[in-house]
Every structure is written in C-alpha cells, then in structure tokens.
Short mmCIF file of C-alpha atoms in Angstrom, two decimals:
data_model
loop_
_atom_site.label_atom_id
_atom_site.label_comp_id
_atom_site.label_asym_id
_atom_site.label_seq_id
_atom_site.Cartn_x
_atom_site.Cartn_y
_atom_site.Cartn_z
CA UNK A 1176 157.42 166.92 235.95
CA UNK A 1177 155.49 166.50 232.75
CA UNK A 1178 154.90 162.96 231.44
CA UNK A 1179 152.68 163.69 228.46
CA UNK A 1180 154.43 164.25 224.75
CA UNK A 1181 153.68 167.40 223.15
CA UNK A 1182 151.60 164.77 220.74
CA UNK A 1183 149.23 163.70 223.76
CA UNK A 1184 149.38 167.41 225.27
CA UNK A 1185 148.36 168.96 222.27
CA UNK A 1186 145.61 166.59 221.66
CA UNK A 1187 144.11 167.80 225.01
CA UNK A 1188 144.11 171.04 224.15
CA UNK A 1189 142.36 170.32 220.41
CA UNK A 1190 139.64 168.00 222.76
CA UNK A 1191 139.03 171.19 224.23
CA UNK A 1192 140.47 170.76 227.45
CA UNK A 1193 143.26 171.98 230.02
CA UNK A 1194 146.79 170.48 228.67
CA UNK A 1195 149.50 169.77 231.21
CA UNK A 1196 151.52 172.16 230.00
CA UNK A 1197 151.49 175.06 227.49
CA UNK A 1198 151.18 173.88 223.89
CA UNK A 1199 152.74 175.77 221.23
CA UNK A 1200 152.07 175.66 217.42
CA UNK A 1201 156.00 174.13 217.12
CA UNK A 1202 154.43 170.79 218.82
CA UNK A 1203 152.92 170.43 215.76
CA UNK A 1204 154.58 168.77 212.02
CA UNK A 1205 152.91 171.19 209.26
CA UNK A 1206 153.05 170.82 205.49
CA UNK A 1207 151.39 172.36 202.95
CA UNK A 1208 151.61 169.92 199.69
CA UNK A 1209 152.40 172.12 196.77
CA UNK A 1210 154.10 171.72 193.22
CA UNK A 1211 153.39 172.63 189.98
CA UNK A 1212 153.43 169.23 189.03
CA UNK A 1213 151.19 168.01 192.41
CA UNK A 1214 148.79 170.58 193.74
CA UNK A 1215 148.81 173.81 192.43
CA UNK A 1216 145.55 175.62 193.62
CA UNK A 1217 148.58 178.55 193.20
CA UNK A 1218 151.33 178.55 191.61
CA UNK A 1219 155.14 178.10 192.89
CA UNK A 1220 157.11 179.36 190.43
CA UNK A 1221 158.84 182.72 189.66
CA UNK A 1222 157.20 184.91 186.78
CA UNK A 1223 153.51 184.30 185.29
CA UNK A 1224 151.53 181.07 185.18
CA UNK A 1225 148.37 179.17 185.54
CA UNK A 1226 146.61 176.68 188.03
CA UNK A 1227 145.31 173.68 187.85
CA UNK A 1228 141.81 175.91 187.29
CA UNK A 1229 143.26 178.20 184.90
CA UNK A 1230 143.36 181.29 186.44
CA UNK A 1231 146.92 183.47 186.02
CA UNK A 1232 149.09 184.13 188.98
CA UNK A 1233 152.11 186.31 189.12
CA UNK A 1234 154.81 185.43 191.51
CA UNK A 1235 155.49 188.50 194.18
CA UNK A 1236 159.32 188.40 195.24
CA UNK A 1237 158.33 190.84 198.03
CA UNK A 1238 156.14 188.77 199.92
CA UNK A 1239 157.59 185.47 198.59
CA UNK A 1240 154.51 184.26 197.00
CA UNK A 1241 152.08 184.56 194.61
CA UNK A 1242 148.73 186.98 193.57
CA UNK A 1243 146.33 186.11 191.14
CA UNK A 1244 147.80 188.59 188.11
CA UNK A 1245 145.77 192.20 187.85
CA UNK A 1246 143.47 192.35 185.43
CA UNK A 1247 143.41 189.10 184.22
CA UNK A 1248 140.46 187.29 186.25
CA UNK A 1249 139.22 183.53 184.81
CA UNK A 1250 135.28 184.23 185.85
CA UNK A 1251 134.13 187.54 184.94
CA UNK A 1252 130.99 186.83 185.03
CA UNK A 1253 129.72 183.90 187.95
CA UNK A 1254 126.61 183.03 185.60
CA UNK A 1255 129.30 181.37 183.06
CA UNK A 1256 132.06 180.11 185.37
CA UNK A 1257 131.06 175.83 184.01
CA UNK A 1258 132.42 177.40 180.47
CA UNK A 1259 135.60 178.57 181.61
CA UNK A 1260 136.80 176.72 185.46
CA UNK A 1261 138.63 173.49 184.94
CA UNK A 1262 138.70 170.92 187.71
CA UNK A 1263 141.92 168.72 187.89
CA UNK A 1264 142.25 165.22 187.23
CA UNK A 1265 143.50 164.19 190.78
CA UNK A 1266 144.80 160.70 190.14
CA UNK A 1267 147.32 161.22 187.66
CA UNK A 1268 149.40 163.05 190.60
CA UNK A 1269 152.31 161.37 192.09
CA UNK A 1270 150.69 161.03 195.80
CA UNK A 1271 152.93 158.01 196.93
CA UNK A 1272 156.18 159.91 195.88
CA UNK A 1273 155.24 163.30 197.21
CA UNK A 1274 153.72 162.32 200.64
CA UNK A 1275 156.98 159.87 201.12
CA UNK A 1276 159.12 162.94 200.42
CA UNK A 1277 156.59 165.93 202.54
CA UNK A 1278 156.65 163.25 205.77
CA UNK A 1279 159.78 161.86 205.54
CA UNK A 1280 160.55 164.15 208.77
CA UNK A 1281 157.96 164.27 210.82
CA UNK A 1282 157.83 162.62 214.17
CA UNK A 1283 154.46 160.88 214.30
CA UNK A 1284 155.36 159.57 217.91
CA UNK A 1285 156.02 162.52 219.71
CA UNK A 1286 153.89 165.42 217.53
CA UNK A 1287 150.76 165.56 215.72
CA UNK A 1288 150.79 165.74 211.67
CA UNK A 1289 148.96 168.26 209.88
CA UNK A 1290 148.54 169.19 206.35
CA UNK A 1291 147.07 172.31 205.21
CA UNK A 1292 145.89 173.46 201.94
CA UNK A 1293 145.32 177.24 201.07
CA UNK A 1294 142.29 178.39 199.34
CA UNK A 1295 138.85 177.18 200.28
CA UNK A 1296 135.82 177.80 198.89
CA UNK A 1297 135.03 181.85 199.14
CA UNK A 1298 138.39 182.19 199.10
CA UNK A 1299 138.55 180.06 195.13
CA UNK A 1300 135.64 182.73 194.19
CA UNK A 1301 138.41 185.73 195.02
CA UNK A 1302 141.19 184.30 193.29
CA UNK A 1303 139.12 184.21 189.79
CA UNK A 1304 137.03 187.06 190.35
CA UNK A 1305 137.84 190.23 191.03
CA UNK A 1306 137.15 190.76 194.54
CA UNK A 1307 134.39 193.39 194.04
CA UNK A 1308 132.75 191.63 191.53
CA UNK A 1309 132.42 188.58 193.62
CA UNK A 1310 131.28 190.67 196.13
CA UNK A 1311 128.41 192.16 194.38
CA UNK A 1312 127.93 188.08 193.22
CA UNK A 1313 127.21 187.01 196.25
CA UNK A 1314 123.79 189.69 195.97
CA UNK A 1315 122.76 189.62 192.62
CA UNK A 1316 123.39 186.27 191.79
CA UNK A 1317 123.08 183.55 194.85
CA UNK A 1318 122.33 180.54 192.73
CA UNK A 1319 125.01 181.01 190.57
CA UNK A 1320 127.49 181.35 193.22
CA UNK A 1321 126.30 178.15 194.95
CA UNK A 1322 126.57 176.29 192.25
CA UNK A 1323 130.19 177.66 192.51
CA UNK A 1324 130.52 176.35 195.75
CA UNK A 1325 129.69 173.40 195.83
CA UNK A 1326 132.05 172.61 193.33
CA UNK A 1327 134.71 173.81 194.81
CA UNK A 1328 133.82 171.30 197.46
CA UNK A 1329 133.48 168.41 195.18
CA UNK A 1330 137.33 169.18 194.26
CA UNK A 1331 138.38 169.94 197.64
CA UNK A 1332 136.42 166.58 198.82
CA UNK A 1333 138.60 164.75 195.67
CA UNK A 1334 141.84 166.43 197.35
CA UNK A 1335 141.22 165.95 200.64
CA UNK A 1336 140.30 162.30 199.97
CA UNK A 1337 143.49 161.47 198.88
CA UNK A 1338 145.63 163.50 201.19
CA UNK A 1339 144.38 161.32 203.84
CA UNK A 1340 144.61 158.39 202.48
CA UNK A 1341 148.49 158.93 201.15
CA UNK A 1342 149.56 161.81 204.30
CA UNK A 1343 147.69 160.20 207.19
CA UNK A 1344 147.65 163.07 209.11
CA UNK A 1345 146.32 164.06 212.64
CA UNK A 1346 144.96 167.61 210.95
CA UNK A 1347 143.78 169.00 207.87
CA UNK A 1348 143.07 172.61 207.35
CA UNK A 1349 141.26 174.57 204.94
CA UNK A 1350 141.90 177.87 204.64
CA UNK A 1351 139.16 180.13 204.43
CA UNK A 1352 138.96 184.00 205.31
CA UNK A 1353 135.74 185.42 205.60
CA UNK A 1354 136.89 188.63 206.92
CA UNK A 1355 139.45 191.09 207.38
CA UNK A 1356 140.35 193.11 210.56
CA UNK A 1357 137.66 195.25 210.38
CA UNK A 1358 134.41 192.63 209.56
CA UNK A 1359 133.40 189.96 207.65
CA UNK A 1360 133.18 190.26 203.87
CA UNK A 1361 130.00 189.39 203.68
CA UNK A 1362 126.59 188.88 205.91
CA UNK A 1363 126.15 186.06 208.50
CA UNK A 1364 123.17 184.56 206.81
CA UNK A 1365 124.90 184.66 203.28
CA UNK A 1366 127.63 182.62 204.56
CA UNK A 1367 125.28 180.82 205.94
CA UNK A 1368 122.79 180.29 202.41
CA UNK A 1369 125.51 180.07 200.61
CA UNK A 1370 128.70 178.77 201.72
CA UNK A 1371 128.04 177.25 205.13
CA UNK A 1372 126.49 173.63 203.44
CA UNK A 1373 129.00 173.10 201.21
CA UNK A 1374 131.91 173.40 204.12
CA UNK A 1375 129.42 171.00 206.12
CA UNK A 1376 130.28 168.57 203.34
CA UNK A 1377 134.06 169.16 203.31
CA UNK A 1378 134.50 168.93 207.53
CA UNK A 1379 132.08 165.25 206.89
CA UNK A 1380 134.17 164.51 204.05
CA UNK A 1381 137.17 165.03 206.60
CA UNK A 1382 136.30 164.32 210.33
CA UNK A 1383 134.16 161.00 208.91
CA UNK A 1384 137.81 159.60 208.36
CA UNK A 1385 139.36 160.00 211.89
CA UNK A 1386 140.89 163.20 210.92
CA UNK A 1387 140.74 166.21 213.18
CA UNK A 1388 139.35 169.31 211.21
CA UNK A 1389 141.04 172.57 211.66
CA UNK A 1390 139.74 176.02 209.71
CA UNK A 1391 142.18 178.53 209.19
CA UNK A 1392 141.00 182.30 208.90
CA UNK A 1393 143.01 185.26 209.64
CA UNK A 1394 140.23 187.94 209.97
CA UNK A 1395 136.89 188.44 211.67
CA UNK A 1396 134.44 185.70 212.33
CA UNK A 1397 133.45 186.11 215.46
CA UNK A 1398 129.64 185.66 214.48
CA UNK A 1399 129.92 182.42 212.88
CA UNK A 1400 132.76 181.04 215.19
CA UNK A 1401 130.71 178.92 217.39
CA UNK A 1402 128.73 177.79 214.11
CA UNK A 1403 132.14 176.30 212.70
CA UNK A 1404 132.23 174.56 215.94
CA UNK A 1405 128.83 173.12 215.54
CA UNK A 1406 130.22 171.49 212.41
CA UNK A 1407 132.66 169.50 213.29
CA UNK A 1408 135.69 172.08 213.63
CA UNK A 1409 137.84 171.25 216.27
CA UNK A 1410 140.14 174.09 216.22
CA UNK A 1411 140.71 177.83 214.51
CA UNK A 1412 143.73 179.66 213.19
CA UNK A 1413 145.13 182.25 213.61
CA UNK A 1414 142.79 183.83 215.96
CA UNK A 1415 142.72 187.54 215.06
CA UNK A 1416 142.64 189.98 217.51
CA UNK A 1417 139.74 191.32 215.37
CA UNK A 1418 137.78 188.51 217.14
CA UNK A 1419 138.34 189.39 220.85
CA UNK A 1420 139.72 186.62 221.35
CA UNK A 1421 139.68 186.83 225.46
CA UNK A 1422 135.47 187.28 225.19
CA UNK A 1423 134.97 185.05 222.65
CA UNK A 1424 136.37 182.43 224.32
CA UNK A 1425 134.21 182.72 226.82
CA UNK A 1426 131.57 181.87 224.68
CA UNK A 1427 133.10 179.04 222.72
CA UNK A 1428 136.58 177.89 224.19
CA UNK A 1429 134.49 175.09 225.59
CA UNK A 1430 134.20 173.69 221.42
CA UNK A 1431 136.40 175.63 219.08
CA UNK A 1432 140.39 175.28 220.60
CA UNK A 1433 142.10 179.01 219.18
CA UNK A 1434 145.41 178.78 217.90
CA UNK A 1435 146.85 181.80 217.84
CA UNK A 1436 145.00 185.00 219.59
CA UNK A 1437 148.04 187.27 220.22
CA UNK A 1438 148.60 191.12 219.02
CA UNK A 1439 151.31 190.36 216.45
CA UNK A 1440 150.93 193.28 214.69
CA UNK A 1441 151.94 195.10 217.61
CA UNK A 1442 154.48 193.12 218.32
CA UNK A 1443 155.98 193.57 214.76
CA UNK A 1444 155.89 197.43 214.94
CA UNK A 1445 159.87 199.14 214.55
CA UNK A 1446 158.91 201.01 218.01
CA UNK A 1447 157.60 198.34 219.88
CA UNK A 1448 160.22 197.12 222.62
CA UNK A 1449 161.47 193.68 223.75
CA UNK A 1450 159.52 194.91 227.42
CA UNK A 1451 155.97 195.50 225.66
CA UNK A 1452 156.70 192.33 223.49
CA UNK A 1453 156.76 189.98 225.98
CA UNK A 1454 154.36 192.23 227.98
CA UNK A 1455 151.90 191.35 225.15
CA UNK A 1456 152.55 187.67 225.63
CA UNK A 1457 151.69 187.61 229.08
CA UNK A 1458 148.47 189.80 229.02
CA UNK A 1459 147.48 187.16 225.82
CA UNK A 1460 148.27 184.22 227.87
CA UNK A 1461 146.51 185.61 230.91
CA UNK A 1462 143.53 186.22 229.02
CA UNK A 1463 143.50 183.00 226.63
CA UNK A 1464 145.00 179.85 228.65
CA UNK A 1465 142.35 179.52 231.59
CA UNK A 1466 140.62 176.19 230.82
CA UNK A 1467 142.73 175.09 227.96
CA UNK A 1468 141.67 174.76 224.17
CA UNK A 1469 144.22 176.64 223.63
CA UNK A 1470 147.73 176.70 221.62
CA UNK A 1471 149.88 179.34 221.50
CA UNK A 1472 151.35 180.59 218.17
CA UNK A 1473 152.84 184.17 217.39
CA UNK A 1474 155.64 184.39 214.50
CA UNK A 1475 156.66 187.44 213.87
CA UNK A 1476 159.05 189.16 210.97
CA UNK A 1477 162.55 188.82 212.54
CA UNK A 1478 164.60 186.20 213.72
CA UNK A 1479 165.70 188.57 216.51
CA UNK A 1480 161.82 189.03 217.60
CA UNK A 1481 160.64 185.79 217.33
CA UNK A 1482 163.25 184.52 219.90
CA UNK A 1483 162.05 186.54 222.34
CA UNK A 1484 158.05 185.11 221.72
CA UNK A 1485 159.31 181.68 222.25
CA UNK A 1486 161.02 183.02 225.39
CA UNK A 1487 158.58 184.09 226.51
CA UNK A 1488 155.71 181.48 225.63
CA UNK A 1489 158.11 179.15 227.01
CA UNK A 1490 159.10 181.03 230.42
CA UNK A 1491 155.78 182.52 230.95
CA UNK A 1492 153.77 179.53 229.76
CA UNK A 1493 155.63 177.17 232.58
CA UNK A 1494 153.25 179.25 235.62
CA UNK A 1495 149.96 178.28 233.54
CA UNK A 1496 149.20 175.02 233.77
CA UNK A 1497 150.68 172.10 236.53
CA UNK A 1498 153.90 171.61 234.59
CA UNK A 1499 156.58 173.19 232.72
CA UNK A 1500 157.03 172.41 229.46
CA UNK A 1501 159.42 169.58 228.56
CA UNK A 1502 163.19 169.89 227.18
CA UNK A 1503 163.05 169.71 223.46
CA UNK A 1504 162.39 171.98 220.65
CA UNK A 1505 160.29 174.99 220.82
CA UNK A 1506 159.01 177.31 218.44
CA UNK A 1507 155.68 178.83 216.93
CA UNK A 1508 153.84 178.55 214.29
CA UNK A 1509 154.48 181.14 211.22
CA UNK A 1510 151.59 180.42 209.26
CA UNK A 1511 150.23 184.55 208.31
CA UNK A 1512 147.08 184.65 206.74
CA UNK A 1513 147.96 183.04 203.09
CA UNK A 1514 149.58 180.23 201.90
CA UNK A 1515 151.62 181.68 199.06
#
C-alpha cells in the first residue's frame, strides 16, 4: 500500500532516486504564464503581432500556436542586435493578479508546482534570426553572439526572479533545444564557449532560491546531458529517443532524472496498433525505470490514444517499483517540443 503523495513520490524521483511507485508527468501542476499583456516572449493572439522584443509572430491555427512570421526577422545581422532588441520593463506587469489567477488550482499539498517558460537563450537567437543565419553566427561571429547571450540571461534572470517570488513553485523550466532528432545544432564546445556560462547563471539565478531546475529540450543532447547535470539541473524533458535514452541513463540517471524517454512518434503513427502501443510502453519502462530518476510522460495526438498510455503507465507501472500507484487522477504530461 503506498503511503507517499505523488508530491513526496515525485520528489524522489527528481532527487534521483527509486520512487515508491511509478511517477507520471500528471503528478505534477504545470503552467506556462503567458499574455499579451504579462509575458509575451510569443505572442497569443490570432493574426500578426509583436513581442515584448519586437520581433513579428504570426499565429498558426494548424498547430495552435505561433511562428516567428517568414521573412520578417528583428536581427539580421548579430553584430547590431543592441540597435534593434528591446528588453521589457518587468515590473509594470500585473504579477500578483496573474499568479493568483495561474495557481488558483493547483494542489500544493499533494503535487509539485511548476512553471515553465518557452524560449531560452539559443532558442531567443532562432526566433529573431533566421535560423541559418544564426547558424553561420555562431562561426563567424562568437563575440557578438555572446554578448547576445548573456542578455538574454539578464532578462530571463529579471523573469525568473519574479516568477518565484509571486508563483512559488517547486520547478521552473527553461526551454532550450539544442538539437533536433538527428544531432545537435551546433558543436559541443560552442555550446559550451558560448552558451553554456550564461545558462550557469540562469540555473544559480534559479536553484540559489530553493527552486528545483528543470531544462526542457526535445532533440539531441546526449553529449552535453551529463554537463547540464553538473550545473545544477535536476531533471530533463522530454527525453528524445534521439538520446538513447535506455544507455544514457546508464551514464547519468544517477544526476539528471528523464522525463519522458518513450517512442511517441511511433506511437502516433495511423498504423500503429493499441498491441504495439502499449508494447512500446512496456519495453520504455523496462528499459528506463530501474533505479528511479525517472517520470513517465507520453501524450500523444488523440484522446482515444492517450487513454490507452495512461493505461498502460498505470497498469504496467504498478509491477515496477514496491507499490501500485494510488487512487486519484492520472494522466501525462503533453508538453511537445514548443510552447506555442
């Protein structure tokens, strides 16, 4: 019989060790703060507007989010981005009112609270550049780009300041993607020159408050994984199969907990069965919840599908650790790679 909360079970599991029972991404209360009058590192409106930076975005009714508009790209060149970026004046936002009204359901006694904000700090460079061109950046001029970055991190420091101080959450995340499913976007080391002492700033900035940091990338990593771990990270979403997840852990489960980890592109396929769904849970439980640091989270497209992932997380999940999991809602996690 289980006696620990999903609140203290998950906490295991993001302390890197075996939970009593199988967490899932559900045991979790997730916001991500967003208005055109609050924070608008994108924008949440239908048509064409600007952020708080001054690039354009163009709402996308088929994916239910935004895209920075084509063609129309704030830096073109990353020697002059101080003449054209603007950086928000945080404390003229309505913090007190918002955070009431993005909390008002959690339950802080029975789940952790997170809060996640889209768009770190390579990921800033790609929404005002075009992506090649930021690319090439990163080459011909390094300075110039980490100058970029490290005011990005001033702001997100600013942001994340005050997202403690009026959310109190458990978790923050940053989303970051430094690859896609097929590598990283750039080298190792010129993460590592360029972008890697900056986010050292941001997880300080974060973890230095009692806050668990959490870095959100949907791609591959795998190289600088255990780095992020080093840092301060305490946890990664949404473990791409990219990564190998089973090996890596291996290498790293014992300080990075993976959220995430399972084949749901697969799993989303028009052929693929209920069988070889919940075959795919299984083998990706198997492989990933030996040890712990470890919480499951899989949505998928449909309504129809994702019942049968929680069926089976939940039925399959009960032989993996020394209790089932408790009566009470369950669910996963349906955070893709972008928060729109």
């Amino acid at each position: 019989m289980a006696e620990l909360s999903y609140k203290e079970n998950c906490l295991l599991a993001l302390q890197h060790k075996e939970p009593e029972y199988l967490p899932l991404g559900s045991d979790m209360d997730t916001c991500a703060p967003r208005g055109m009058d609050f924070i608008r590192e994108t924008i949440s409106i239908n048509g064409v507007a600007d952020d708080w930076f001054g690039q354009s975005w163009t709402f996308e009714p088929n994916i239910g989010g935004a895209n920075p508009t084509p063609g129309m790209h704030l830096v073109e060149d990353i020697t002059t981005w101080k003449d054209v970026m603007k950086f928000p004046d945080l404390d003229k936002l309505d913090w007190e009112g918002y955070a009431a009204k993005d909390t008002a359901k959690w339950d802080r006694e029975h789940k952790l609270s997170r809060v996640m904000v889209g768009y770190g700090l390579w990921e800033r460079m790609f929404c005002v550049m075009d992506f090649q061109n930021a690319l090439c950046s990163l080459v011909e001029e390094p300075e110039a780009c980490y100058d970029f970055f490290g005011a990005v991190a001033d702001h997100k420091i600013r942001l994340y300041d005050r997202l403690i101080k009026y959310y109190k959450p458990d978790i923050l995340i940053m989303h970051d993607d430094y690859g896609s499913g097929s590598g990283m976007f750039m080298a190792p080391n010129t993460w590592r020159e360029l972008i890697k002492p900056h986010l050292q700033r941001v997880i300080d900035c974060i973890t230095s408050q009692g806050v668990i940091y959490e870095h959100h990338c949907c791609g591959y990593f795998a190289p600088i994984v255990g780095e992020i771990a080093d840092m301060g990270c305490s946890a990664t979403n949404t473990m791409h199969i990219s990564n190998h997840p089973a090996e890596l852990k291996k290498e790293v489960g014992h300080k990075m907990c993976f959220i995430g980890g399972f084949d749901t592109q697969f799993m989303d396929k028009e052929k693929t069965t209920e069988q070889e769904i919940r075959a795919s849970i299984r083998k990706t439980l198997d492989e990933l919840c030996p040890g712990g640091s470890f919480i499951a989270a899989a949505g998928l497209k449909t309504r129809e599908r994702n019942a049968i992932v929680v069926d089976e997380l939940v039925k399959y999940g009960n032989t993996k650790y020394s209790s089932p999991r408790p009566e009470g809602p369950a669910g996963t996690m349906e955070f893709a790679g972008r928060i729109a």
